PDB file of C-alpha atoms and ligand atoms in Angstrom:
ATOM      1  CA  MET A   1       1.000  25.258 -13.581  1.00 82.00           C
ATOM      2  CA  LYS A   2      -1.768  24.216 -11.202  1.00 87.00           C
ATOM      3  CA  LYS A   3      -1.165  20.511 -10.649  1.00 97.00           C
ATOM      4  CA  ILE A   4       2.409  19.151 -10.884  1.00 98.00           C
ATOM      5  CA  LEU A   5       3.290  15.450 -10.993  1.00 98.00           C
ATOM      6  CA  VAL A   6       6.801  14.624  -9.739  1.00 98.00           C
ATOM      7  CA  ILE A   7       7.803  11.180 -10.985  1.00 98.00           C
ATOM      8  CA  GLY A   8      10.845   9.771  -9.171  1.00 96.00           C
ATOM      9  CA  SER A   9       9.828  11.704  -6.035  1.00 96.00           C
ATOM     10  CA  VAL A  10      11.461   9.133  -3.724  1.00 94.00           C
ATOM     11  CA  GLY A  11      14.940   9.731  -5.167  1.00 94.00           C
ATOM     12  CA  GLN A  12      17.741  12.062  -4.062  1.00 96.00           C
ATOM     13  CA  ILE A  13      16.573  15.162  -5.991  1.00 97.00           C
ATOM     14  CA  GLY A  14      12.895  14.244  -6.440  1.00 96.00           C
ATOM     15  CA  SER A  15      12.241  13.834  -2.702  1.00 95.00           C
ATOM     16  CA  GLU A  16      13.497  17.321  -1.811  1.00 97.00           C
ATOM     17  CA  LEU A  17      12.147  18.982  -4.965  1.00 98.00           C
ATOM     18  CA  THR A  18       8.636  17.697  -4.182  1.00 97.00           C
ATOM     19  CA  LEU A  19       8.717  19.224  -0.675  1.00 97.00           C
ATOM     20  CA  GLU A  20      10.093  22.520  -2.029  1.00 97.00           C
ATOM     21  CA  LEU A  21       7.401  22.706  -4.740  1.00 98.00           C
ATOM     22  CA  ARG A  22       4.711  21.975  -2.138  1.00 97.00           C
ATOM     23  CA  LYS A  23       5.892  25.039  -0.196  1.00 97.00           C
ATOM     24  CA  ILE A  24       5.444  27.169  -3.346  1.00 97.00           C
ATOM     25  CA  TYR A  25       2.344  25.685  -5.034  1.00 97.00           C
ATOM     26  CA  GLY A  26       0.561  24.120  -2.053  1.00 97.00           C
ATOM     27  CA  ASN A  27       0.643  20.533  -0.814  1.00 96.00           C
ATOM     28  CA  ASP A  28      -2.337  19.316  -2.808  1.00 96.00           C
ATOM     29  CA  HIS A  29      -1.035  20.889  -6.024  1.00 97.00           C
ATOM     30  CA  VAL A  30       2.064  18.666  -6.134  1.00 98.00           C
ATOM     31  CA  VAL A  31       1.476  14.938  -6.578  1.00 98.00           C
ATOM     32  CA  ALA A  32       4.450  12.785  -5.597  1.00 97.00           C
ATOM     33  CA  ALA A  33       4.919   9.557  -7.524  1.00 97.00           C
ATOM     34  CA  GLY A  34       7.352   6.710  -7.183  1.00 94.00           C
ATOM     35  CA  ARG A  35       7.704   3.020  -7.788  1.00 90.00           C
ATOM     36  CA  LYS A  36       6.896   0.633  -4.971  1.00 72.00           C
ATOM     37  CA  THR A  37       9.851   1.838  -2.856  1.00 68.00           C
ATOM     38  CA  LYS A  38       8.580   3.288   0.430  1.00 79.00           C
ATOM     39  CA  PRO A  39       8.443   7.114   0.429  1.00 85.00           C
ATOM     40  CA  SER A  40       9.471   9.040   3.562  1.00 86.00           C
ATOM     41  CA  GLU A  41       6.863   9.955   6.208  1.00 89.00           C
ATOM     42  CA  LYS A  42       7.555  13.629   5.365  1.00 88.00           C
ATOM     43  CA  LEU A  43       6.637  13.021   1.721  1.00 89.00           C
ATOM     44  CA  LEU A  44       3.605  10.880   2.551  1.00 91.00           C
ATOM     45  CA  ASN A  45       2.255  13.260   5.200  1.00 92.00           C
ATOM     46  CA  SER A  46       2.703  16.455   3.173  1.00 93.00           C
ATOM     47  CA  GLY A  47       0.551  15.672   0.131  1.00 95.00           C
ATOM     48  CA  PRO A  48      -0.771  13.100  -2.358  1.00 96.00           C
ATOM     49  CA  PHE A  49       1.407  10.096  -3.279  1.00 96.00           C
ATOM     50  CA  GLU A  50       0.773   7.698  -6.179  1.00 96.00           C
ATOM     51  CA  VAL A  51       2.592   4.579  -7.399  1.00 95.00           C
ATOM     52  CA  VAL A  52       3.763   5.146 -10.984  1.00 97.00           C
ATOM     53  CA  GLU A  53       5.935   2.890 -13.143  1.00 97.00           C
ATOM     54  CA  VAL A  54       7.391   5.354 -15.663  1.00 97.00           C
ATOM     55  CA  THR A  55       7.914   2.592 -18.252  1.00 98.00           C
ATOM     56  CA  ASP A  56       4.137   1.894 -18.212  1.00 98.00           C
ATOM     57  CA  ILE A  57       2.376   4.766 -19.993  1.00 98.00           C
ATOM     58  CA  ASP A  58      -1.018   3.731 -18.620  1.00 98.00           C
ATOM     59  CA  SER A  59       0.196   4.164 -15.032  1.00 97.00           C
ATOM     60  CA  ILE A  60       1.226   7.743 -15.871  1.00 98.00           C
ATOM     61  CA  ARG A  61      -2.015   8.420 -17.762  1.00 98.00           C
ATOM     62  CA  SER A  62      -4.258   7.189 -14.923  1.00 98.00           C
ATOM     63  CA  VAL A  63      -2.570   9.486 -12.362  1.00 98.00           C
ATOM     64  CA  VAL A  64      -2.707  12.430 -14.801  1.00 98.00           C
ATOM     65  CA  GLU A  65      -6.461  11.905 -15.229  1.00 98.00           C
ATOM     66  CA  LYS A  66      -7.146  11.262 -11.529  1.00 98.00           C
ATOM     67  CA  HIS A  67      -5.396  14.495 -10.426  1.00 98.00           C
ATOM     68  CA  ASN A  68      -5.907  16.627 -13.548  1.00 98.00           C
ATOM     69  CA  ILE A  69      -2.137  17.117 -13.882  1.00 98.00           C
ATOM     70  CA  ASP A  70      -0.910  20.006 -16.062  1.00 98.00           C
ATOM     71  CA  ALA A  71       2.864  19.655 -15.604  1.00 98.00           C
ATOM     72  CA  ILE A  72       5.220  16.671 -15.250  1.00 98.00           C
ATOM     73  CA  ILE A  73       8.679  16.607 -13.678  1.00 98.00           C
ATOM     74  CA  ASN A  74      10.365  13.316 -14.540  1.00 98.00           C
ATOM     75  CA  MET A  75      13.161  12.544 -12.083  1.00 97.00           C
ATOM     76  CA  ALA A  76      13.027   8.780 -12.615  1.00 97.00           C
ATOM     77  CA  ALA A  77      16.439   7.576 -13.803  1.00 97.00           C
ATOM     78  CA  ILE A  78      18.959   4.764 -13.627  1.00 97.00           C
ATOM     79  CA  LEU A  79      22.234   6.569 -12.920  1.00 97.00           C
ATOM     80  CA  SER A  80      25.692   6.086 -14.426  1.00 98.00           C
ATOM     81  CA  ALA A  81      27.209   3.280 -12.347  1.00 97.00           C
ATOM     82  CA  THR A  82      24.060   1.134 -12.188  1.00 97.00           C
ATOM     83  CA  GLY A  83      23.490   1.865 -15.858  1.00 98.00           C
ATOM     84  CA  GLU A  84      26.817   0.245 -16.730  1.00 98.00           C
ATOM     85  CA  GLU A  85      25.827  -2.888 -14.810  1.00 97.00           C
ATOM     86  CA  ASN A  86      22.428  -2.999 -16.549  1.00 98.00           C
ATOM     87  CA  PRO A  87      22.431  -0.927 -19.784  1.00 98.00           C
ATOM     88  CA  SER A  88      19.064  -2.248 -21.001  1.00 98.00           C
ATOM     89  CA  LEU A  89      17.371  -1.245 -17.742  1.00 98.00           C
ATOM     90  CA  ALA A  90      18.946   2.222 -18.030  1.00 98.00           C
ATOM     91  CA  TRP A  91      17.682   2.576 -21.609  1.00 98.00           C
ATOM     92  CA  ASN A  92      14.213   1.336 -20.705  1.00 98.00           C
ATOM     93  CA  VAL A  93      13.707   3.573 -17.664  1.00 98.00           C
ATOM     94  CA  ASN A  94      15.552   6.665 -18.914  1.00 98.00           C
ATOM     95  CA  MET A  95      14.353   6.644 -22.535  1.00 98.00           C
ATOM     96  CA  ASN A  96      11.028   4.785 -22.674  1.00 98.00           C
ATOM     97  CA  GLY A  97      10.100   6.462 -19.390  1.00 98.00           C
ATOM     98  CA  LEU A  98      10.873   9.876 -20.846  1.00 98.00           C
ATOM     99  CA  TYR A  99       9.049   9.084 -24.102  1.00 98.00           C
ATOM    100  CA  ASN A 100       5.959   8.070 -22.107  1.00 98.00           C
ATOM    101  CA  CYS A 101       6.047  11.323 -20.112  1.00 98.00           C
ATOM    102  CA  LEU A 102       6.387  13.429 -23.270  1.00 98.00           C
ATOM    103  CA  GLU A 103       3.591  11.559 -25.071  1.00 98.00           C
ATOM    104  CA  VAL A 104       1.197  11.940 -22.113  1.00 98.00           C
ATOM    105  CA  ALA A 105       2.131  15.631 -21.805  1.00 98.00           C
ATOM    106  CA  ARG A 106       1.506  16.130 -25.534  1.00 98.00           C
ATOM    107  CA  LYS A 107      -1.853  14.314 -25.555  1.00 98.00           C
ATOM    108  CA  TYR A 108      -3.103  16.138 -22.448  1.00 98.00           C
ATOM    109  CA  GLU A 109      -1.745  19.481 -23.714  1.00 98.00           C
ATOM    110  CA  MET A 110       0.254  20.100 -20.559  1.00 98.00           C
ATOM    111  CA  LYS A 111       1.864  23.388 -19.642  1.00 97.00           C
ATOM    112  CA  GLN A 112       5.376  22.075 -18.996  1.00 98.00           C
ATOM    113  CA  VAL A 113       7.613  19.023 -18.769  1.00 98.00           C
ATOM    114  CA  LEU A 114      10.933  19.099 -16.905  1.00 98.00           C
ATOM    115  CA  VAL A 115      13.432  16.472 -18.071  1.00 95.00           C
ATOM    116  CA  PRO A 116      16.756  16.559 -16.160  1.00 96.00           C
ATOM    117  CA  SER A 117      19.963  16.031 -18.062  1.00 98.00           C
ATOM    118  CA  SER A 118      23.479  15.657 -16.664  1.00 98.00           C
ATOM    119  CA  ILE A 119      27.143  16.439 -17.219  1.00 98.00           C
ATOM    120  CA  ALA A 120      27.201  12.750 -18.159  1.00 98.00           C
ATOM    121  CA  VAL A 121      26.309  13.907 -21.716  1.00 98.00           C
ATOM    122  CA  PHE A 122      29.982  14.873 -22.091  1.00 98.00           C
ATOM    123  CA  GLY A 123      32.743  12.396 -22.937  1.00 98.00           C
ATOM    124  CA  PRO A 124      36.548  12.169 -23.313  1.00 97.00           C
ATOM    125  CA  GLU A 125      36.541  14.284 -26.529  1.00 98.00           C
ATOM    126  CA  THR A 126      34.663  17.141 -24.849  1.00 98.00           C
ATOM    127  CA  PRO A 127      36.803  20.145 -23.743  1.00 98.00           C
ATOM    128  CA  ARG A 128      37.297  19.497 -20.003  1.00 97.00           C
ATOM    129  CA  ILE A 129      37.760  22.963 -18.560  1.00 97.00           C
ATOM    130  CA  ASN A 130      34.799  25.359 -18.647  1.00 97.00           C
ATOM    131  CA  THR A 131      32.973  22.957 -20.979  1.00 98.00           C
ATOM    132  CA  PRO A 132      31.001  25.049 -23.505  1.00 98.00           C
ATOM    133  CA  GLN A 133      27.205  24.977 -23.776  1.00 98.00           C
ATOM    134  CA  GLU A 134      27.515  23.818 -27.422  1.00 98.00           C
ATOM    135  CA  THR A 135      30.180  21.113 -27.706  1.00 98.00           C
ATOM    136  CA  ILE A 136      31.001  17.482 -28.526  1.00 97.00           C
ATOM    137  CA  LEU A 137      28.558  15.062 -26.886  1.00 98.00           C
ATOM    138  CA  LYS A 138      30.111  11.570 -27.069  1.00 98.00           C
ATOM    139  CA  PRO A 139      29.426   9.983 -23.667  1.00 98.00           C
ATOM    140  CA  THR A 140      30.964   6.604 -22.831  1.00 98.00           C
ATOM    141  CA  THR A 141      28.151   5.425 -20.528  1.00 98.00           C
ATOM    142  CA  MET A 142      24.643   4.215 -21.343  1.00 98.00           C
ATOM    143  CA  TYR A 143      23.389   6.783 -18.824  1.00 98.00           C
ATOM    144  CA  GLY A 144      25.152   9.513 -20.824  1.00 98.00           C
ATOM    145  CA  VAL A 145      23.705   8.152 -24.094  1.00 98.00           C
ATOM    146  CA  THR A 146      20.200   8.318 -22.595  1.00 98.00           C
ATOM    147  CA  LYS A 147      20.812  11.877 -21.403  1.00 98.00           C
ATOM    148  CA  VAL A 148      21.994  13.076 -24.846  1.00 98.00           C
ATOM    149  CA  SER A 149      19.027  11.274 -26.433  1.00 98.00           C
ATOM    150  CA  GLY A 150      16.709  12.763 -23.808  1.00 98.00           C
ATOM    151  CA  GLU A 151      17.891  16.293 -24.590  1.00 98.00           C
ATOM    152  CA  LEU A 152      17.337  15.710 -28.315  1.00 98.00           C
ATOM    153  CA  LEU A 153      13.917  14.111 -27.753  1.00 98.00           C
ATOM    154  CA  GLY A 154      12.798  16.947 -25.476  1.00 98.00           C
ATOM    155  CA  ASP A 155      13.956  19.590 -27.975  1.00 98.00           C
ATOM    156  CA  TYR A 156      12.102  17.674 -30.725  1.00 98.00           C
ATOM    157  CA  TYR A 157       8.831  17.946 -28.732  1.00 98.00           C
ATOM    158  CA  VAL A 158       9.425  21.690 -28.359  1.00 98.00           C
ATOM    159  CA  ARG A 159       9.951  22.189 -32.119  1.00 98.00           C
ATOM    160  CA  ARG A 160       7.479  19.607 -33.498  1.00 98.00           C
ATOM    161  CA  TYR A 161       4.588  19.990 -31.048  1.00 98.00           C
ATOM    162  CA  GLY A 162       5.227  23.322 -29.331  1.00 98.00           C
ATOM    163  CA  LEU A 163       5.379  21.533 -25.939  1.00 98.00           C
ATOM    164  CA  ASP A 164       7.216  23.497 -23.226  1.00 98.00           C
ATOM    165  CA  VAL A 165      10.007  21.051 -22.308  1.00 98.00           C
ATOM    166  CA  ARG A 166      12.948  22.173 -20.162  1.00 98.00           C
ATOM    167  CA  GLY A 167      16.029  20.507 -18.724  1.00 98.00           C
ATOM    168  CA  LEU A 168      19.360  21.227 -17.094  1.00 98.00           C
ATOM    169  CA  ARG A 169      22.631  19.310 -17.050  1.00 98.00           C
ATOM    170  CA  TYR A 170      22.980  18.565 -13.336  1.00 98.00           C
ATOM    171  CA  PRO A 171      26.533  18.162 -12.022  1.00 98.00           C
ATOM    172  CA  GLY A 172      27.108  15.805  -9.087  1.00 98.00           C
ATOM    173  CA  ILE A 173      24.457  16.682  -6.491  1.00 98.00           C
ATOM    174  CA  ILE A 174      25.366  16.575  -2.794  1.00 98.00           C
ATOM    175  CA  SER A 175      22.712  16.350  -0.066  1.00 98.00           C
ATOM    176  CA  TYR A 176      22.017  14.804   3.343  1.00 97.00           C
ATOM    177  CA  GLU A 177      18.254  14.087   3.241  1.00 94.00           C
ATOM    178  CA  THR A 178      17.981  11.185   0.761  1.00 90.00           C
ATOM    179  CA  LEU A 179      21.002   9.068  -0.107  1.00 89.00           C
ATOM    180  CA  PRO A 180      21.778   8.893  -3.853  1.00 87.00           C
ATOM    181  CA  GLY A 181      21.870   5.465  -5.476  1.00 90.00           C
ATOM    182  CA  GLY A 182      23.961   4.024  -8.276  1.00 94.00           C
ATOM    183  CA  GLY A 183      25.787   7.198  -9.229  1.00 96.00           C
ATOM    184  CA  THR A 184      29.484   7.772  -9.848  1.00 98.00           C
ATOM    185  CA  THR A 185      29.406  10.955  -7.755  1.00 98.00           C
ATOM    186  CA  ASP A 186      27.938   9.136  -4.730  1.00 97.00           C
ATOM    187  CA  TYR A 187      31.393   9.322  -3.086  1.00 98.00           C
ATOM    188  CA  ALA A 188      30.822  13.053  -2.587  1.00 98.00           C
ATOM    189  CA  VAL A 189      27.912  12.228  -0.248  1.00 98.00           C
ATOM    190  CA  ALA A 190      29.298   9.065   1.396  1.00 98.00           C
ATOM    191  CA  ILE A 191      32.515  10.871   2.418  1.00 98.00           C
ATOM    192  CA  TYR A 192      30.540  13.215   4.695  1.00 98.00           C
ATOM    193  CA  TYR A 193      28.520  10.395   6.301  1.00 98.00           C
ATOM    194  CA  ASP A 194      31.641   8.336   6.978  1.00 98.00           C
ATOM    195  CA  ALA A 195      33.520  11.372   8.290  1.00 98.00           C
ATOM    196  CA  VAL A 196      30.764  11.825  10.902  1.00 98.00           C
ATOM    197  CA  LYS A 197      30.272   8.102  11.649  1.00 98.00           C
ATOM    198  CA  TYR A 198      33.867   6.806  11.549  1.00 98.00           C
ATOM    199  CA  GLY A 199      36.244   9.748  11.083  1.00 98.00           C
ATOM    200  CA  LYS A 200      37.540   8.056   7.945  1.00 98.00           C
ATOM    201  CA  TYR A 201      36.472   7.114   4.413  1.00 98.00           C
ATOM    202  CA  THR A 202      37.682   4.758   1.678  1.00 98.00           C
ATOM    203  CA  CYS A 203      37.095   6.545  -1.621  1.00 98.00           C
ATOM    204  CA  PHE A 204      36.375   4.681  -4.866  1.00 98.00           C
ATOM    205  CA  VAL A 205      37.981   7.366  -7.045  1.00 98.00           C
ATOM    206  CA  LYS A 206      41.480   8.887  -6.957  1.00 98.00           C
ATOM    207  CA  GLU A 207      42.471  11.941  -4.899  1.00 98.00           C
ATOM    208  CA  ASP A 208      42.876  14.193  -7.948  1.00 98.00           C
ATOM    209  CA  THR A 209      39.446  13.332  -9.418  1.00 98.00           C
ATOM    210  CA  ARG A 210      37.873  16.743 -10.012  1.00 98.00           C
ATOM    211  CA  LEU A 211      34.223  17.082 -11.041  1.00 98.00           C
ATOM    212  CA  PRO A 212      31.560  19.800 -11.216  1.00 98.00           C
ATOM    213  CA  MET A 213      29.386  19.551  -8.101  1.00 98.00           C
ATOM    214  CA  MET A 214      26.370  21.367  -6.620  1.00 98.00           C
ATOM    215  CA  TYR A 215      24.829  21.475  -3.159  1.00 98.00           C
ATOM    216  CA  MET A 216      21.150  20.501  -2.979  1.00 98.00           C
ATOM    217  CA  PRO A 217      19.822  23.980  -2.061  1.00 98.00           C
ATOM    218  CA  ASP A 218      21.426  25.307  -5.261  1.00 98.00           C
ATOM    219  CA  CYS A 219      20.080  22.325  -7.219  1.00 98.00           C
ATOM    220  CA  LEU A 220      16.531  23.066  -6.041  1.00 98.00           C
ATOM    221  CA  LYS A 221      16.979  26.772  -6.820  1.00 98.00           C
ATOM    222  CA  ALA A 222      18.267  26.053 -10.341  1.00 98.00           C
ATOM    223  CA  THR A 223      15.436  23.621 -11.038  1.00 98.00           C
ATOM    224  CA  ILE A 224      12.659  25.913  -9.806  1.00 98.00           C
ATOM    225  CA  ASP A 225      14.191  29.038 -11.391  1.00 98.00           C
ATOM    226  CA  LEU A 226      14.254  27.233 -14.752  1.00 98.00           C
ATOM    227  CA  MET A 227      10.682  25.968 -14.281  1.00 98.00           C
ATOM    228  CA  GLN A 228       9.477  29.505 -13.568  1.00 97.00           C
ATOM    229  CA  ALA A 229      11.486  31.265 -16.304  1.00 98.00           C
ATOM    230  CA  ASP A 230       9.618  33.002 -19.131  1.00 97.00           C
ATOM    231  CA  PHE A 231       9.583  30.535 -22.059  1.00 96.00           C
ATOM    232  CA  ALA A 232       9.991  33.455 -24.493  1.00 95.00           C
ATOM    233  CA  ASN A 233      13.459  34.174 -23.017  1.00 96.00           C
ATOM    234  CA  LEU A 234      14.742  30.633 -23.537  1.00 98.00           C
ATOM    235  CA  LYS A 235      16.994  30.042 -26.530  1.00 98.00           C
ATOM    236  CA  HIS A 236      17.947  26.626 -25.114  1.00 98.00           C
ATOM    237  CA  HIS A 237      15.407  24.162 -23.700  1.00 98.00           C
ATOM    238  CA  CYS A 238      16.547  20.746 -22.464  1.00 98.00           C
ATOM    239  CA  ASP A 239      20.297  21.115 -22.211  1.00 98.00           C
ATOM    240  CA  PHE A 240      21.314  24.002 -19.940  1.00 98.00           C
ATOM    241  CA  ASN A 241      24.795  23.720 -18.428  1.00 98.00           C
ATOM    242  CA  VAL A 242      24.569  24.695 -14.760  1.00 98.00           C
ATOM    243  CA  GLY A 243      27.682  25.091 -12.629  1.00 97.00           C
ATOM    244  CA  ALA A 244      28.215  25.874  -8.952  1.00 97.00           C
ATOM    245  CA  MET A 245      31.557  24.459  -7.795  1.00 97.00           C
ATOM    246  CA  ALA A 246      34.270  22.134  -9.046  1.00 97.00           C
ATOM    247  CA  PHE A 247      36.659  20.386  -6.704  1.00 98.00           C
ATOM    248  CA  SER A 248      38.850  17.320  -6.329  1.00 98.00           C
ATOM    249  CA  VAL A 249      38.436  14.683  -3.640  1.00 98.00           C
ATOM    250  CA  GLY A 250      41.672  16.030  -2.080  1.00 98.00           C
ATOM    251  CA  GLU A 251      40.097  19.476  -1.790  1.00 98.00           C
ATOM    252  CA  MET A 252      36.998  17.902  -0.168  1.00 98.00           C
ATOM    253  CA  VAL A 253      39.277  16.195   2.373  1.00 98.00           C
ATOM    254  CA  ASP A 254      40.985  19.523   3.189  1.00 98.00           C
ATOM    255  CA  SER A 255      37.571  21.125   3.661  1.00 98.00           C
ATOM    256  CA  ILE A 256      36.339  18.315   5.954  1.00 98.00           C
ATOM    257  CA  ARG A 257      39.539  18.563   8.035  1.00 98.00           C
ATOM    258  CA  LYS A 258      38.708  22.184   8.812  1.00 98.00           C
ATOM    259  CA  PHE A 259      35.798  20.750  10.850  1.00 98.00           C
ATOM    260  CA  ILE A 260      37.110  17.244  11.670  1.00 98.00           C
ATOM    261  CA  PRO A 261      40.915  17.698  11.966  1.00 97.00           C
ATOM    262  CA  GLY A 262      41.753  14.017  12.375  1.00 96.00           C
ATOM    263  CA  PHE A 263      39.705  12.854   9.365  1.00 98.00           C
ATOM    264  CA  LYS A 264      41.473  10.007   7.503  1.00 98.00           C
ATOM    265  CA  ILE A 265      41.108   9.037   3.822  1.00 98.00           C
ATOM    266  CA  GLU A 266      42.131   6.003   1.789  1.00 98.00           C
ATOM    267  CA  TYR A 267      41.817   5.655  -2.012  1.00 98.00           C
ATOM    268  CA  LYS A 268      40.723   2.405  -3.680  1.00 98.00           C
ATOM    269  CA  PRO A 269      39.654   3.354  -7.223  1.00 98.00           C
ATOM    270  CA  ASP A 270      37.183   0.947  -8.837  1.00 98.00           C
ATOM    271  CA  HIS A 271      35.240   0.735 -12.149  1.00 96.00           C
ATOM    272  CA  ARG A 272      33.672   4.123 -11.462  1.00 98.00           C
ATOM    273  CA  GLN A 273      37.055   5.851 -11.970  1.00 98.00           C
ATOM    274  CA  ASN A 274      36.748   5.423 -15.755  1.00 98.00           C
ATOM    275  CA  ILE A 275      33.306   7.027 -15.719  1.00 98.00           C
ATOM    276  CA  ALA A 276      34.510   9.972 -13.612  1.00 98.00           C
ATOM    277  CA  ASP A 277      37.546  10.411 -15.895  1.00 98.00           C
ATOM    278  CA  SER A 278      35.227  10.787 -18.917  1.00 98.00           C
ATOM    279  CA  TRP A 279      33.450  13.808 -17.432  1.00 98.00           C
ATOM    280  CA  PRO A 280      34.645  17.453 -17.430  1.00 98.00           C
ATOM    281  CA  ASP A 281      36.305  19.380 -14.589  1.00 97.00           C
ATOM    282  CA  SER A 282      34.027  22.442 -14.876  1.00 97.00           C
ATOM    283  CA  VAL A 283      31.289  23.850 -17.121  1.00 98.00           C
ATOM    284  CA  ASP A 284      30.486  27.214 -18.735  1.00 98.00           C
ATOM    285  CA  ASP A 285      26.926  28.101 -17.654  1.00 98.00           C
ATOM    286  CA  THR A 286      26.720  31.536 -19.314  1.00 98.00           C
ATOM    287  CA  ALA A 287      23.547  30.532 -21.194  1.00 98.00           C
ATOM    288  CA  ALA A 288      21.701  29.647 -17.952  1.00 98.00           C
ATOM    289  CA  ARG A 289      22.867  32.898 -16.338  1.00 98.00           C
ATOM    290  CA  LYS A 290      21.763  34.971 -19.360  1.00 98.00           C
ATOM    291  CA  GLU A 291      18.460  33.224 -20.190  1.00 98.00           C
ATOM    292  CA  TRP A 292      17.023  32.630 -16.705  1.00 98.00           C
ATOM    293  CA  GLY A 293      19.354  34.378 -14.219  1.00 98.00           C
ATOM    294  CA  TRP A 294      21.157  31.355 -12.783  1.00 98.00           C
ATOM    295  CA  GLU A 295      23.361  32.230  -9.770  1.00 98.00           C
ATOM    296  CA  PRO A 296      24.681  29.580  -7.340  1.00 97.00           C
ATOM    297  CA  LYS A 297      25.125  30.348  -3.635  1.00 97.00           C
ATOM    298  CA  TYR A 298      27.142  27.581  -1.961  1.00 97.00           C
ATOM    299  CA  ASP A 299      30.908  27.046  -2.066  1.00 97.00           C
ATOM    300  CA  LEU A 300      32.784  23.986  -0.791  1.00 98.00           C
ATOM    301  CA  ASP A 301      33.391  25.045   2.823  1.00 98.00           C
ATOM    302  CA  ALA A 302      29.832  26.378   3.285  1.00 98.00           C
ATOM    303  CA  MET A 303      28.493  23.063   1.961  1.00 98.00           C
ATOM    304  CA  THR A 304      30.869  21.008   4.132  1.00 98.00           C
ATOM    305  CA  GLU A 305      29.839  22.828   7.293  1.00 98.00           C
ATOM    306  CA  ASP A 306      26.120  22.448   6.472  1.00 98.00           C
ATOM    307  CA  MET A 307      26.462  18.777   5.500  1.00 98.00           C
ATOM    308  CA  LEU A 308      28.383  17.793   8.644  1.00 98.00           C
ATOM    309  CA  THR A 309      26.016  19.731  10.922  1.00 98.00           C
ATOM    310  CA  ASN A 310      22.885  18.173   9.413  1.00 98.00           C
ATOM    311  CA  ILE A 311      24.288  14.640   9.205  1.00 98.00           C
ATOM    312  CA  ARG A 312      25.187  14.834  12.917  1.00 98.00           C
ATOM    313  CA  LYS A 313      21.589  15.921  13.642  1.00 98.00           C
ATOM    314  CA  LYS A 314      20.138  13.191  11.399  1.00 96.00           C
ATOM    315  CA  LEU A 315      22.285  10.461  12.996  1.00 96.00           C
ATOM    316  CA  ASN A 316      21.873  11.983  16.431  1.00 96.00           C
ATOM    317  CA  VAL A 317      25.644  11.945  17.080  1.00 93.00           C
TER     318      VAL A 317
HETATM  319  C1  VAH B 401      25.737  10.004 -11.434  1.00 81.89           C
HETATM  320  N1  VAH B 401      24.856  11.532  -9.774  1.00 81.89           N
HETATM  321  O1  VAH B 401      26.740   9.952 -10.749  1.00 81.89           O
HETATM  322  C2  VAH B 401      24.768  11.147 -11.174  1.00 81.89           C
HETATM  323  C3  VAH B 401      25.088  12.372 -12.009  1.00 81.89           C
HETATM  324  C4  VAH B 401      26.863  13.866 -12.959  1.00 81.89           C
HETATM  325  C5  VAH B 401      26.556  12.632 -12.174  1.00 81.89           C
HETATM  326  O2  VAH B 401      24.436  12.383 -13.230  1.00 81.89           O
HETATM  327  O3  VAH B 401      25.474   9.179 -12.297  1.00 81.89           O
END
């Protein structure tokens, strides 16, 4: 891959993935793209930035031609909570956007497309503990429907056209650089910010809500390790389970109190509780470990310490 286009590069994962890829491939070899939302100075000053509307195939095509792109990473997505407020927007961005990326990649004979999936592909009928790689995919959210469809569409392009399409089922991703937006797992980021700012947090899911989670450094490592894996070793393509940790909100609170002893928590579950309850507690990621050597690094306390330290620095408190 000589020229990578990261669509959705202003988002939580896209913004940090773009900077990480620029360290590996060189600033001018990674083109950041987003909608009209203002990218960070760091992103703007470290390499090329283009405005792309993923639902408009011509806007993707023109950037591909201008920069001679040979790989696309499509991080543009409407997440689970926002997707339930606006299902048609979620379908349009997540599915038509993905279709446009795959069609452009096919027509320009690109080397690779990365299409993220999510644990949101699972639903209430899916085994909850150590969820298998092959299992029942009956999500209850439009976001989950688009992620199952996206996995199937990506695998179709591998089989039908021989396009190298890859994807991994991200758990909840926790980071301090770019705030997430519209996700059910956003509480796992907001709790750290509020712990630093106010010493307390009102959580929109119950104390015993347990979900698979991953710290951003591990998310970046998983994404880049999959991108750089030998295609010949991959038996799966767009649907790799990847695990790192799994914990309840109560366990997060205990971890935070190791660093902020007086931290207070209140629980006010809202509509996002139903979404969280439809997702598994933990996943079996044997396939990712076997096919491309996946190995997470961070556990809950290591993440908590790093999050609190960096949020204090960012907020200058
Ligand atoms: C969401 N952060 O909450 C996303 C993610 C597994 C959750 O896909 O919608």
